[in-house]
GROMACS .gro file of C-alpha atoms in nm:
model
  262
    1UNK     CA    1  -1.084   7.257  -3.942
    2UNK     CA    2  -1.034   7.267  -3.567
    3UNK     CA    3  -0.914   6.980  -3.346
    4UNK     CA    4  -1.266   6.951  -3.204
    5UNK     CA    5  -1.410   6.923  -3.558
    6UNK     CA    6  -1.168   6.637  -3.626
    7UNK     CA    7  -1.279   6.467  -3.305
    8UNK     CA    8  -1.648   6.506  -3.396
    9UNK     CA    9  -1.588   6.361  -3.744
   10UNK     CA   10  -1.395   6.071  -3.592
   11UNK     CA   11  -1.680   6.003  -3.350
   12UNK     CA   12  -1.937   6.014  -3.633
   13UNK     CA   13  -1.729   5.776  -3.841
   14UNK     CA   14  -1.724   5.533  -3.549
   15UNK     CA   15  -2.102   5.537  -3.540
   16UNK     CA   16  -2.143   5.774  -3.241
   17UNK     CA   17  -2.435   6.012  -3.263
   18UNK     CA   18  -2.356   6.369  -3.147
   19UNK     CA   19  -2.635   6.338  -2.893
   20UNK     CA   20  -2.456   6.036  -2.747
   21UNK     CA   21  -2.137   6.242  -2.704
   22UNK     CA   22  -2.333   6.512  -2.522
   23UNK     CA   23  -2.479   6.254  -2.287
   24UNK     CA   24  -2.134   6.103  -2.222
   25UNK     CA   25  -1.996   6.444  -2.129
   26UNK     CA   26  -2.289   6.495  -1.891
   27UNK     CA   27  -2.222   6.154  -1.739
   28UNK     CA   28  -1.850   6.226  -1.690
   29UNK     CA   29  -1.939   6.553  -1.517
   30UNK     CA   30  -2.167   6.363  -1.279
   31UNK     CA   31  -1.886   6.115  -1.207
   32UNK     CA   32  -1.646   6.400  -1.140
   33UNK     CA   33  -1.889   6.564  -0.899
   34UNK     CA   34  -1.939   6.236  -0.715
   35UNK     CA   35  -1.562   6.180  -0.694
   36UNK     CA   36  -1.508   6.532  -0.567
   37UNK     CA   37  -1.775   6.486  -0.301
   38UNK     CA   38  -1.611   6.164  -0.183
   39UNK     CA   39  -1.275   6.336  -0.149
   40UNK     CA   40  -1.428   6.633   0.036
   41UNK     CA   41  -1.595   6.399   0.285
   42UNK     CA   42  -1.267   6.215   0.337
   43UNK     CA   43  -1.086   6.545   0.395
   44UNK     CA   44  -1.347   6.661   0.646
   45UNK     CA   45  -1.317   6.339   0.845
   46UNK     CA   46  -0.939   6.351   0.827
   47UNK     CA   47  -0.926   6.716   0.930
   48UNK     CA   48  -1.153   6.661   1.228
   49UNK     CA   49  -0.938   6.376   1.352
   50UNK     CA   50  -0.594   6.513   1.272
   51UNK     CA   51  -0.499   6.659   1.609
   52UNK     CA   52  -0.648   6.374   1.812
   53UNK     CA   53  -0.478   6.110   1.601
   54UNK     CA   54  -0.144   6.288   1.598
   55UNK     CA   55  -0.155   6.320   1.975
   56UNK     CA   56  -0.268   5.979   2.080
   57UNK     CA   57  -0.329   5.708   1.824
   58UNK     CA   58   0.005   5.671   1.646
   59UNK     CA   59   0.279   5.425   1.728
   60UNK     CA   60   0.638   5.531   1.767
   61UNK     CA   61   0.841   5.740   2.005
   62UNK     CA   62   0.712   5.904   2.321
   63UNK     CA   63   0.721   6.284   2.345
   64UNK     CA   64   0.592   6.381   2.688
   65UNK     CA   65   0.236   6.245   2.690
   66UNK     CA   66   0.227   6.231   2.310
   67UNK     CA   67   0.295   5.929   2.093
   68UNK     CA   68   0.403   6.007   1.738
   69UNK     CA   69   0.513   5.785   1.450
   70UNK     CA   70   0.883   5.718   1.410
   71UNK     CA   71   1.069   5.898   1.131
   72UNK     CA   72   1.113   5.567   0.945
   73UNK     CA   73   0.749   5.459   0.987
   74UNK     CA   74   0.497   5.408   0.707
   75UNK     CA   75   0.301   5.705   0.846
   76UNK     CA   76   0.593   5.946   0.809
   77UNK     CA   77   0.712   5.794   0.481
   78UNK     CA   78   0.370   5.820   0.319
   79UNK     CA   79   0.329   6.181   0.435
   80UNK     CA   80   0.669   6.278   0.292
   81UNK     CA   81   0.641   6.090  -0.037
   82UNK     CA   82   0.277   6.167  -0.115
   83UNK     CA   83   0.342   6.537  -0.053
   84UNK     CA   84   0.607   6.527  -0.328
   85UNK     CA   85   0.385   6.313  -0.553
   86UNK     CA   86   0.092   6.554  -0.511
   87UNK     CA   87   0.310   6.857  -0.583
   88UNK     CA   88   0.383   6.729  -0.933
   89UNK     CA   89   0.013   6.668  -1.000
   90UNK     CA   90  -0.058   7.028  -0.901
   91UNK     CA   91   0.222   7.148  -1.131
   92UNK     CA   92   0.093   6.949  -1.431
   93UNK     CA   93  -0.261   7.074  -1.370
   94UNK     CA   94  -0.149   7.437  -1.380
   95UNK     CA   95   0.052   7.374  -1.697
   96UNK     CA   96  -0.240   7.222  -1.893
   97UNK     CA   97  -0.478   7.491  -1.770
   98UNK     CA   98  -0.276   7.742  -1.971
   99UNK     CA   99  -0.237   7.517  -2.277
  100UNK     CA  100  -0.602   7.448  -2.362
  101UNK     CA  101  -0.938   7.622  -2.380
  102UNK     CA  102  -1.135   7.299  -2.327
  103UNK     CA  103  -1.359   7.357  -2.026
  104UNK     CA  104  -1.381   6.990  -1.926
  105UNK     CA  105  -1.003   6.951  -1.910
  106UNK     CA  106  -0.957   7.285  -1.736
  107UNK     CA  107  -1.223   7.193  -1.478
  108UNK     CA  108  -1.061   6.855  -1.413
  109UNK     CA  109  -0.719   7.020  -1.379
  110UNK     CA  110  -0.862   7.270  -1.129
  111UNK     CA  111  -1.026   6.992  -0.927
  112UNK     CA  112  -0.702   6.792  -0.913
  113UNK     CA  113  -0.489   7.094  -0.824
  114UNK     CA  114  -0.728   7.210  -0.552
  115UNK     CA  115  -0.780   6.867  -0.395
  116UNK     CA  116  -0.418   6.759  -0.402
  117UNK     CA  117  -0.284   7.095  -0.279
  118UNK     CA  118  -0.518   7.069   0.022
  119UNK     CA  119  -0.417   6.709   0.088
  120UNK     CA  120  -0.049   6.801   0.055
  121UNK     CA  121  -0.093   7.072   0.318
  122UNK     CA  122  -0.254   6.817   0.551
  123UNK     CA  123   0.032   6.569   0.505
  124UNK     CA  124   0.298   6.834   0.569
  125UNK     CA  125   0.097   6.956   0.867
  126UNK     CA  126   0.110   6.609   1.020
  127UNK     CA  127   0.488   6.604   0.984
  128UNK     CA  128   0.504   6.940   1.162
  129UNK     CA  129   0.277   6.814   1.442
  130UNK     CA  130   0.494   6.507   1.480
  131UNK     CA  131   0.810   6.722   1.465
  132UNK     CA  132   0.949   6.494   1.195
  133UNK     CA  133   1.169   6.596   0.899
  134UNK     CA  134   1.015   6.645   0.557
  135UNK     CA  135   1.302   6.454   0.396
  136UNK     CA  136   1.376   6.086   0.454
  137UNK     CA  137   1.629   6.020   0.731
  138UNK     CA  138   1.970   5.876   0.644
  139UNK     CA  139   1.932   5.917   0.267
  140UNK     CA  140   1.650   5.661   0.260
  141UNK     CA  141   1.511   5.635  -0.097
  142UNK     CA  142   1.152   5.733  -0.177
  143UNK     CA  143   0.890   5.465  -0.112
  144UNK     CA  144   1.127   5.262   0.108
  145UNK     CA  145   0.852   5.259   0.373
  146UNK     CA  146   0.633   5.045   0.145
  147UNK     CA  147   0.658   4.668   0.169
  148UNK     CA  148   0.900   4.574  -0.108
  149UNK     CA  149   1.020   4.933  -0.128
  150UNK     CA  150   0.740   5.020  -0.369
  151UNK     CA  151   0.937   4.891  -0.665
  152UNK     CA  152   0.662   4.648  -0.762
  153UNK     CA  153   0.429   4.944  -0.811
  154UNK     CA  154   0.664   5.173  -1.003
  155UNK     CA  155   0.525   5.242  -1.348
  156UNK     CA  156   0.763   5.268  -1.638
  157UNK     CA  157   0.769   5.574  -1.858
  158UNK     CA  158   0.753   5.580  -2.231
  159UNK     CA  159   0.954   5.722  -2.516
  160UNK     CA  160   0.759   6.000  -2.686
  161UNK     CA  161   0.946   5.982  -3.013
  162UNK     CA  162   1.143   6.299  -2.941
  163UNK     CA  163   1.376   6.172  -2.673
  164UNK     CA  164   1.139   6.254  -2.390
  165UNK     CA  165   1.032   6.002  -2.135
  166UNK     CA  166   1.248   5.764  -1.940
  167UNK     CA  167   1.299   5.398  -1.901
  168UNK     CA  168   1.143   5.205  -1.619
  169UNK     CA  169   1.249   5.370  -1.296
  170UNK     CA  170   1.306   5.241  -0.949
  171UNK     CA  171   1.248   5.364  -0.599
  172UNK     CA  172   1.570   5.567  -0.613
  173UNK     CA  173   1.460   5.773  -0.909
  174UNK     CA  174   1.649   5.800  -1.238
  175UNK     CA  175   1.846   6.050  -1.441
  176UNK     CA  176   1.533   6.218  -1.580
  177UNK     CA  177   1.385   6.300  -1.242
  178UNK     CA  178   1.142   6.010  -1.193
  179UNK     CA  179   1.132   5.968  -0.815
  180UNK     CA  180   0.825   5.756  -0.749
  181UNK     CA  181   0.554   5.541  -0.904
  182UNK     CA  182   0.371   5.713  -1.187
  183UNK     CA  183   0.558   6.042  -1.169
  184UNK     CA  184   0.636   6.218  -1.495
  185UNK     CA  185   0.995   6.275  -1.600
  186UNK     CA  186   1.147   6.618  -1.654
  187UNK     CA  187   1.138   6.556  -2.030
  188UNK     CA  188   0.767   6.473  -2.017
  189UNK     CA  189   0.690   6.786  -1.815
  190UNK     CA  190   0.884   6.993  -2.068
  191UNK     CA  191   0.694   6.834  -2.355
  192UNK     CA  192   0.358   6.905  -2.187
  193UNK     CA  193   0.459   7.269  -2.165
  194UNK     CA  194   0.525   7.281  -2.541
  195UNK     CA  195   0.194   7.130  -2.654
  196UNK     CA  196  -0.131   7.315  -2.719
  197UNK     CA  197  -0.497   7.234  -2.761
  198UNK     CA  198  -0.605   6.872  -2.800
  199UNK     CA  199  -0.245   6.745  -2.806
  200UNK     CA  200  -0.188   6.899  -2.463
  201UNK     CA  201  -0.518   6.760  -2.338
  202UNK     CA  202  -0.435   6.405  -2.446
  203UNK     CA  203  -0.080   6.410  -2.308
  204UNK     CA  204  -0.198   6.559  -1.977
  205UNK     CA  205  -0.468   6.293  -1.940
  206UNK     CA  206  -0.214   6.019  -2.016
  207UNK     CA  207   0.042   6.157  -1.772
  208UNK     CA  208  -0.219   6.209  -1.501
  209UNK     CA  209  -0.352   5.856  -1.554
  210UNK     CA  210  -0.004   5.717  -1.487
  211UNK     CA  211   0.029   5.954  -1.192
  212UNK     CA  212  -0.301   5.846  -1.036
  213UNK     CA  213  -0.216   5.477  -1.076
  214UNK     CA  214   0.107   5.531  -0.882
  215UNK     CA  215  -0.075   5.742  -0.623
  216UNK     CA  216  -0.343   5.477  -0.573
  217UNK     CA  217  -0.074   5.211  -0.510
  218UNK     CA  218   0.092   5.433  -0.249
  219UNK     CA  219  -0.237   5.520  -0.080
  220UNK     CA  220  -0.341   5.156  -0.068
  221UNK     CA  221  -0.010   5.075   0.101
  222UNK     CA  222  -0.071   5.343   0.365
  223UNK     CA  223  -0.428   5.223   0.420
  224UNK     CA  224  -0.287   4.884   0.517
  225UNK     CA  225   0.043   4.984   0.679
  226UNK     CA  226  -0.006   5.324   0.847
  227UNK     CA  227  -0.093   5.330   1.218
  228UNK     CA  228  -0.253   5.676   1.249
  229UNK     CA  229  -0.631   5.640   1.195
  230UNK     CA  230  -0.679   5.982   1.034
  231UNK     CA  231  -0.400   5.914   0.788
  232UNK     CA  232  -0.549   5.577   0.695
  233UNK     CA  233  -0.885   5.746   0.637
  234UNK     CA  234  -0.725   6.008   0.416
  235UNK     CA  235  -0.543   5.737   0.220
  236UNK     CA  236  -0.868   5.547   0.163
  237UNK     CA  237  -1.031   5.869   0.043
  238UNK     CA  238  -0.743   5.920  -0.203
  239UNK     CA  239  -0.791   5.569  -0.340
  240UNK     CA  240  -1.163   5.622  -0.394
  241UNK     CA  241  -1.130   5.969  -0.544
  242UNK     CA  242  -0.841   5.888  -0.777
  243UNK     CA  243  -1.001   5.566  -0.900
  244UNK     CA  244  -1.311   5.766  -0.995
  245UNK     CA  245  -1.094   6.018  -1.179
  246UNK     CA  246  -0.914   5.734  -1.360
  247UNK     CA  247  -1.247   5.627  -1.509
  248UNK     CA  248  -1.329   5.984  -1.601
  249UNK     CA  249  -0.992   6.037  -1.772
  250UNK     CA  250  -1.031   5.714  -1.966
  251UNK     CA  251  -1.363   5.843  -2.104
  252UNK     CA  252  -1.213   6.184  -2.182
  253UNK     CA  253  -0.927   6.020  -2.373
  254UNK     CA  254  -1.174   5.808  -2.569
  255UNK     CA  255  -1.365   6.123  -2.667
  256UNK     CA  256  -1.039   6.249  -2.819
  257UNK     CA  257  -0.963   5.924  -3.004
  258UNK     CA  258  -0.686   5.830  -2.758
  259UNK     CA  259  -0.628   5.588  -2.473
  260UNK     CA  260  -0.412   5.555  -2.159
  261UNK     CA  261  -0.054   5.449  -2.221
  262UNK     CA  262   0.007   5.076  -2.183
   0.00000   0.00000   0.00000
């Protein structure tokens, strides 16, 4: 009996008609398409305004006739930290793509990898335009630009029963490589790479749920603290897109008899 057969039997035992499951999958695909469209629109607006915003609308130091954010500003901090945060999401998406044949999970992983790789390039491009370093100045810890240092938003990680996972982290990271809110530890990434099939699907969806929650908190902070209009627009687009994907991943976990981690 395959993992999908087990899932179907579990759904039937819970009183779910197979036709209902088909309709739910159709609905989650529609949600994903709507979320993707929202992110694309946000990227188009942000891309069109990038140069103008970087040249004239920021607050910080003068460079000729150009005003750019300071290296310690929320604008620069968000660009640096979210670029790192996005890179891990791209990495996890590529890992699960090779660990499952489920088309829904593979499609979601592709959407996340494609969207977040493009956004990461935009964030790093802003730093280049502003001639700012891609690492925090003076050994400043990740998320220090957020009010409260981002520690209130840092999600804890969980023991997986095999020594993987880490305790609750902080803005400075911890011994298992957790740098920022929602990021997976090195042990969790290693475990994802060892799993196959439905086990890999469930663990990926749980990890990415944590990841999106941390990303939403960071993007909300930029939307309220950043001074560059294009960056605020991009941050608002991230919030909208990742919240939609959080709902989708919750439904996908439920289809597999699982749930987000507490």
